[in-house]
Amino acid sequence: MKANKLFAKDFITIGLYTILIFIIQTVVNMFMTPFTAVAMPYISGTSLFVTSLVYMLMAIRVGKRGTLFFMAIVQGLIYTIMGAPLMLPFLAIAGLLGELTLIKGNSSQYRNVKRQGAAFGLYGAIYGTGGVMNIYVFGKESLNKMQFSAETIDRMVSYAYSPMWLAIGIGFSFIMAMIGCHLSKKLLNKHFVKAGYIQYN
């Protein structure tokens, strides 16, 4: 049981990797912002795909219960500092649900690519609706602050209230997060397993 407990060095590792994940996601989001009017349902899934390697590296490196949840809390705190406090409880729930998929097992599941991929996929599916939740709660005002054009804002609100596009966005985020995690395995083997930095099941 003690071997599965997070220690100070684990919290530091998770914190640093989470900051890196957030930075990469921000860059991806900035790159896709000009295409928001047509790409809104796919932005979260794309950023999750790009950051999946970093997540897998962190998750397998730490290899303990609570890694995904603590990552979600750190991300939520960053969003809160940036003026989006709604994301903290939202991401905390996403992290908790992701962790629930990893409970069953003898702790080896925390270093299992398939199990971590499924956990990150579920987290990603919920994470992918964060922007929509902000629209539900704060309305167009939350988009006006981001200086989108009136046409883009109308399109984003239309996406948010469309069951079909909402389902597409959730599904895309889940699938891209899982695919990214599984594709990461080859890079992990080539650069990190051979170097002795991580070991997985």
mmCIF file of C-alpha atoms in Angstrom:
data_model
loop_
_atom_site.group_PDB
_atom_site.id
_atom_site.type_symbol
_atom_site.label_atom_id
_atom_site.label_comp_id
_atom_site.label_asym_id
_atom_site.label_seq_id
_atom_site.Cartn_x
_atom_site.Cartn_y
_atom_site.Cartn_z
ATOM 1 C CA MET A 1 0.000 0.000 0.000
ATOM 2 C CA LYS A 2 2.800 2.395 0.904
ATOM 3 C CA ALA A 3 4.463 1.746 -2.466
ATOM 4 C CA ASN A 4 1.322 3.097 -4.162
ATOM 5 C CA LYS A 5 1.253 6.312 -2.119
ATOM 6 C CA LEU A 6 2.223 9.612 -3.722
ATOM 7 C CA PHE A 7 5.261 11.267 -2.133
ATOM 8 C CA ALA A 8 6.651 14.792 -2.427
ATOM 9 C CA LYS A 9 8.825 13.891 -5.426
ATOM 10 C CA ASP A 10 5.776 12.425 -7.172
ATOM 11 C CA PHE A 11 3.760 15.616 -6.639
ATOM 12 C CA ILE A 12 6.664 17.632 -8.035
ATOM 13 C CA THR A 13 6.909 15.344 -11.076
ATOM 14 C CA ILE A 14 3.168 15.553 -11.722
ATOM 15 C CA GLY A 15 3.192 19.326 -11.278
ATOM 16 C CA LEU A 16 6.033 19.859 -13.727
ATOM 17 C CA TYR A 17 4.586 17.520 -16.351
ATOM 18 C CA THR A 18 1.149 19.110 -15.969
ATOM 19 C CA ILE A 19 2.583 22.569 -16.573
ATOM 20 C CA LEU A 20 4.259 21.213 -19.719
ATOM 21 C CA ILE A 21 0.958 19.676 -20.827
ATOM 22 C CA PHE A 22 -0.822 22.968 -20.242
ATOM 23 C CA ILE A 23 1.782 24.902 -22.235
ATOM 24 C CA ILE A 24 1.552 22.501 -25.182
ATOM 25 C CA GLN A 25 -2.254 22.600 -25.102
ATOM 26 C CA THR A 26 -2.159 26.399 -25.053
ATOM 27 C CA VAL A 27 0.106 26.471 -28.115
ATOM 28 C CA VAL A 28 -2.171 24.037 -29.975
ATOM 29 C CA ASN A 29 -5.254 26.043 -29.014
ATOM 30 C CA MET A 30 -3.618 29.285 -30.150
ATOM 31 C CA PHE A 31 -2.692 27.701 -33.475
ATOM 32 C CA MET A 32 -6.279 26.515 -34.006
ATOM 33 C CA THR A 33 -8.006 29.666 -32.723
ATOM 34 C CA PRO A 34 -8.275 31.276 -36.198
ATOM 35 C CA PHE A 35 -10.214 28.189 -37.301
ATOM 36 C CA THR A 36 -12.522 28.084 -34.247
ATOM 37 C CA ALA A 37 -15.646 28.754 -36.313
ATOM 38 C CA VAL A 38 -15.232 25.422 -38.124
ATOM 39 C CA ALA A 39 -12.929 23.481 -35.774
ATOM 40 C CA MET A 40 -14.440 24.029 -32.316
ATOM 41 C CA PRO A 41 -15.532 20.372 -31.788
ATOM 42 C CA TYR A 42 -12.043 19.171 -32.709
ATOM 43 C CA ILE A 43 -9.765 21.570 -30.806
ATOM 44 C CA SER A 44 -9.744 19.690 -27.492
ATOM 45 C CA GLY A 45 -9.216 16.319 -29.148
ATOM 46 C CA THR A 46 -6.299 17.678 -31.143
ATOM 47 C CA SER A 47 -4.595 19.131 -28.061
ATOM 48 C CA LEU A 48 -5.174 15.882 -26.132
ATOM 49 C CA PHE A 49 -3.615 13.885 -28.970
ATOM 50 C CA VAL A 50 -0.538 16.123 -29.021
ATOM 51 C CA THR A 51 -0.092 15.971 -25.222
ATOM 52 C CA SER A 52 -0.803 12.245 -24.822
ATOM 53 C CA LEU A 53 2.906 11.361 -24.972
ATOM 54 C CA VAL A 54 3.652 13.727 -22.095
ATOM 55 C CA TYR A 55 0.751 12.309 -20.092
ATOM 56 C CA MET A 56 1.857 8.712 -20.659
ATOM 57 C CA LEU A 57 5.419 9.556 -19.728
ATOM 58 C CA MET A 58 4.218 11.165 -16.504
ATOM 59 C CA ALA A 59 1.662 8.492 -15.631
ATOM 60 C CA ILE A 60 4.031 5.569 -16.167
ATOM 61 C CA ARG A 61 6.960 7.360 -14.555
ATOM 62 C CA VAL A 62 4.951 7.940 -11.366
ATOM 63 C CA GLY A 63 2.913 4.732 -11.671
ATOM 64 C CA LYS A 64 0.650 5.385 -8.677
ATOM 65 C CA ARG A 65 -2.977 5.984 -7.825
ATOM 66 C CA GLY A 66 -3.973 9.638 -7.910
ATOM 67 C CA THR A 67 -1.632 10.783 -10.678
ATOM 68 C CA LEU A 68 -4.418 11.642 -13.116
ATOM 69 C CA PHE A 69 -6.540 13.267 -10.417
ATOM 70 C CA PHE A 70 -3.700 15.459 -9.163
ATOM 71 C CA MET A 71 -2.874 16.447 -12.750
ATOM 72 C CA ALA A 72 -6.498 17.514 -13.173
ATOM 73 C CA ILE A 73 -6.344 19.582 -9.972
ATOM 74 C CA VAL A 74 -3.161 21.362 -11.094
ATOM 75 C CA GLN A 75 -4.693 22.133 -14.488
ATOM 76 C CA GLY A 76 -7.839 23.394 -12.782
ATOM 77 C CA LEU A 77 -5.786 25.684 -10.545
ATOM 78 C CA ILE A 78 -3.948 27.100 -13.557
ATOM 79 C CA TYR A 79 -7.271 27.845 -15.257
ATOM 80 C CA THR A 80 -8.538 29.424 -12.029
ATOM 81 C CA ILE A 81 -5.515 31.729 -11.868
ATOM 82 C CA MET A 82 -6.190 32.673 -15.490
ATOM 83 C CA GLY A 83 -9.757 33.672 -14.653
ATOM 84 C CA ALA A 84 -11.740 30.472 -15.325
ATOM 85 C CA PRO A 85 -12.544 29.079 -11.819
ATOM 86 C CA LEU A 86 -15.320 26.880 -13.182
ATOM 87 C CA MET A 87 -12.648 24.611 -14.659
ATOM 88 C CA LEU A 88 -11.324 23.550 -11.238
ATOM 89 C CA PRO A 89 -14.348 21.533 -10.045
ATOM 90 C CA PHE A 90 -15.039 20.472 -13.633
ATOM 91 C CA LEU A 91 -11.562 19.026 -14.161
ATOM 92 C CA ALA A 92 -11.528 17.551 -10.646
ATOM 93 C CA ILE A 93 -14.586 15.482 -11.603
ATOM 94 C CA ALA A 94 -12.942 14.486 -14.898
ATOM 95 C CA GLY A 95 -9.789 13.393 -13.070
ATOM 96 C CA LEU A 96 -11.747 11.467 -10.474
ATOM 97 C CA LEU A 97 -13.748 9.571 -13.100
ATOM 98 C CA GLY A 98 -10.543 8.771 -14.969
ATOM 99 C CA GLU A 99 -9.022 7.432 -11.752
ATOM 100 C CA LEU A 100 -12.044 5.185 -11.178
ATOM 101 C CA THR A 101 -11.197 3.245 -14.343
ATOM 102 C CA LEU A 102 -7.805 2.405 -12.802
ATOM 103 C CA ILE A 103 -8.979 1.166 -9.400
ATOM 104 C CA LYS A 104 -9.337 -2.502 -10.304
ATOM 105 C CA GLY A 105 -5.999 -4.320 -10.273
ATOM 106 C CA ASN A 106 -2.895 -4.985 -8.200
ATOM 107 C CA SER A 107 -1.332 -1.558 -8.913
ATOM 108 C CA SER A 108 0.370 -2.786 -12.107
ATOM 109 C CA GLN A 109 -2.463 -1.094 -14.024
ATOM 110 C CA TYR A 110 -0.886 2.282 -13.318
ATOM 111 C CA ARG A 111 1.984 1.320 -15.607
ATOM 112 C CA ASN A 112 -0.221 -0.328 -18.219
ATOM 113 C CA VAL A 113 -0.479 1.549 -21.528
ATOM 114 C CA LYS A 114 -3.989 0.307 -22.360
ATOM 115 C CA ARG A 115 -5.426 1.086 -18.919
ATOM 116 C CA GLN A 116 -3.828 4.521 -18.790
ATOM 117 C CA GLY A 117 -4.986 5.195 -22.348
ATOM 118 C CA ALA A 118 -8.583 4.423 -21.374
ATOM 119 C CA ALA A 119 -8.306 6.615 -18.258
ATOM 120 C CA PHE A 120 -6.861 9.537 -20.216
ATOM 121 C CA GLY A 121 -9.498 9.014 -22.903
ATOM 122 C CA LEU A 122 -12.324 9.337 -20.371
ATOM 123 C CA TYR A 123 -10.657 12.362 -18.813
ATOM 124 C CA GLY A 124 -10.236 13.842 -22.289
ATOM 125 C CA ALA A 125 -13.889 13.302 -23.198
ATOM 126 C CA ILE A 126 -14.963 15.358 -20.174
ATOM 127 C CA TYR A 127 -12.150 17.891 -20.608
ATOM 128 C CA GLY A 128 -13.335 18.413 -24.167
ATOM 129 C CA THR A 129 -16.653 19.842 -22.937
ATOM 130 C CA GLY A 130 -15.008 22.508 -20.737
ATOM 131 C CA GLY A 131 -15.514 25.291 -23.241
ATOM 132 C CA VAL A 132 -19.140 24.282 -23.688
ATOM 133 C CA MET A 133 -19.751 24.373 -19.932
ATOM 134 C CA ASN A 134 -18.409 27.916 -19.800
ATOM 135 C CA ILE A 135 -20.903 28.914 -22.492
ATOM 136 C CA TYR A 136 -23.758 27.250 -20.572
ATOM 137 C CA VAL A 137 -22.875 29.035 -17.341
ATOM 138 C CA PHE A 138 -21.618 32.430 -18.544
ATOM 139 C CA GLY A 139 -23.215 32.682 -21.981
ATOM 140 C CA LYS A 140 -21.757 34.769 -24.798
ATOM 141 C CA GLU A 141 -20.024 37.044 -22.297
ATOM 142 C CA SER A 142 -17.313 34.448 -21.776
ATOM 143 C CA LEU A 143 -16.573 34.533 -25.523
ATOM 144 C CA ASN A 144 -16.727 38.293 -25.933
ATOM 145 C CA LYS A 145 -13.721 38.594 -23.615
ATOM 146 C CA MET A 146 -11.728 36.480 -26.061
ATOM 147 C CA GLN A 147 -12.355 38.993 -28.863
ATOM 148 C CA PHE A 148 -13.938 36.557 -31.298
ATOM 149 C CA SER A 149 -15.965 37.976 -34.159
ATOM 150 C CA ALA A 150 -19.747 38.033 -33.761
ATOM 151 C CA GLU A 151 -20.069 35.356 -36.471
ATOM 152 C CA THR A 152 -17.582 33.063 -34.722
ATOM 153 C CA ILE A 153 -19.338 33.510 -31.372
ATOM 154 C CA ASP A 154 -22.698 32.627 -32.912
ATOM 155 C CA ARG A 155 -21.164 29.529 -34.490
ATOM 156 C CA MET A 156 -19.568 28.469 -31.169
ATOM 157 C CA VAL A 157 -22.853 28.895 -29.293
ATOM 158 C CA SER A 158 -24.593 26.911 -32.022
ATOM 159 C CA TYR A 159 -22.071 24.076 -31.572
ATOM 160 C CA ALA A 160 -22.492 24.182 -27.785
ATOM 161 C CA TYR A 161 -26.267 23.703 -27.967
ATOM 162 C CA SER A 162 -26.228 21.102 -30.727
ATOM 163 C CA PRO A 163 -26.511 17.531 -29.316
ATOM 164 C CA MET A 164 -24.954 16.148 -32.496
ATOM 165 C CA TRP A 165 -21.884 18.423 -32.428
ATOM 166 C CA LEU A 166 -21.512 17.999 -28.679
ATOM 167 C CA ALA A 167 -21.471 14.210 -29.131
ATOM 168 C CA ILE A 168 -18.968 14.527 -31.982
ATOM 169 C CA GLY A 169 -16.687 16.701 -29.842
ATOM 170 C CA ILE A 170 -16.839 14.319 -26.875
ATOM 171 C CA GLY A 171 -16.271 11.270 -29.054
ATOM 172 C CA PHE A 172 -13.424 12.917 -30.945
ATOM 173 C CA SER A 173 -11.682 13.929 -27.708
ATOM 174 C CA PHE A 174 -12.023 10.419 -26.259
ATOM 175 C CA ILE A 175 -10.765 8.680 -29.386
ATOM 176 C CA MET A 176 -7.868 11.069 -30.018
ATOM 177 C CA ALA A 177 -6.686 10.866 -26.409
ATOM 178 C CA MET A 178 -6.709 7.060 -26.540
ATOM 179 C CA ILE A 179 -5.056 6.872 -29.957
ATOM 180 C CA GLY A 180 -2.373 9.297 -28.824
ATOM 181 C CA CYS A 181 -1.611 7.198 -25.754
ATOM 182 C CA HIS A 182 -1.310 3.997 -27.767
ATOM 183 C CA LEU A 183 0.854 5.608 -30.444
ATOM 184 C CA SER A 184 3.077 6.960 -27.675
ATOM 185 C CA LYS A 185 4.162 3.423 -26.827
ATOM 186 C CA LYS A 186 6.632 3.244 -29.713
ATOM 187 C CA LEU A 187 8.272 6.530 -28.723
ATOM 188 C CA LEU A 188 8.372 5.492 -25.074
ATOM 189 C CA ASN A 189 10.125 2.254 -26.017
ATOM 190 C CA LYS A 190 12.622 3.981 -28.268
ATOM 191 C CA HIS A 191 13.599 6.911 -26.069
ATOM 192 C CA PHE A 192 12.648 6.246 -22.454
ATOM 193 C CA VAL A 193 12.381 2.506 -21.738
ATOM 194 C CA LYS A 194 15.778 1.773 -23.263
ATOM 195 C CA ALA A 195 17.267 4.659 -21.299
ATOM 196 C CA GLY A 196 15.839 3.199 -18.086
ATOM 197 C CA TYR A 197 13.721 6.276 -17.369
ATOM 198 C CA ILE A 198 10.454 4.305 -17.234
ATOM 199 C CA GLN A 199 9.184 0.733 -17.147
ATOM 200 C CA TYR A 200 5.665 -0.341 -17.944
ATOM 201 C CA ASN A 201 3.472 -3.436 -18.091
#
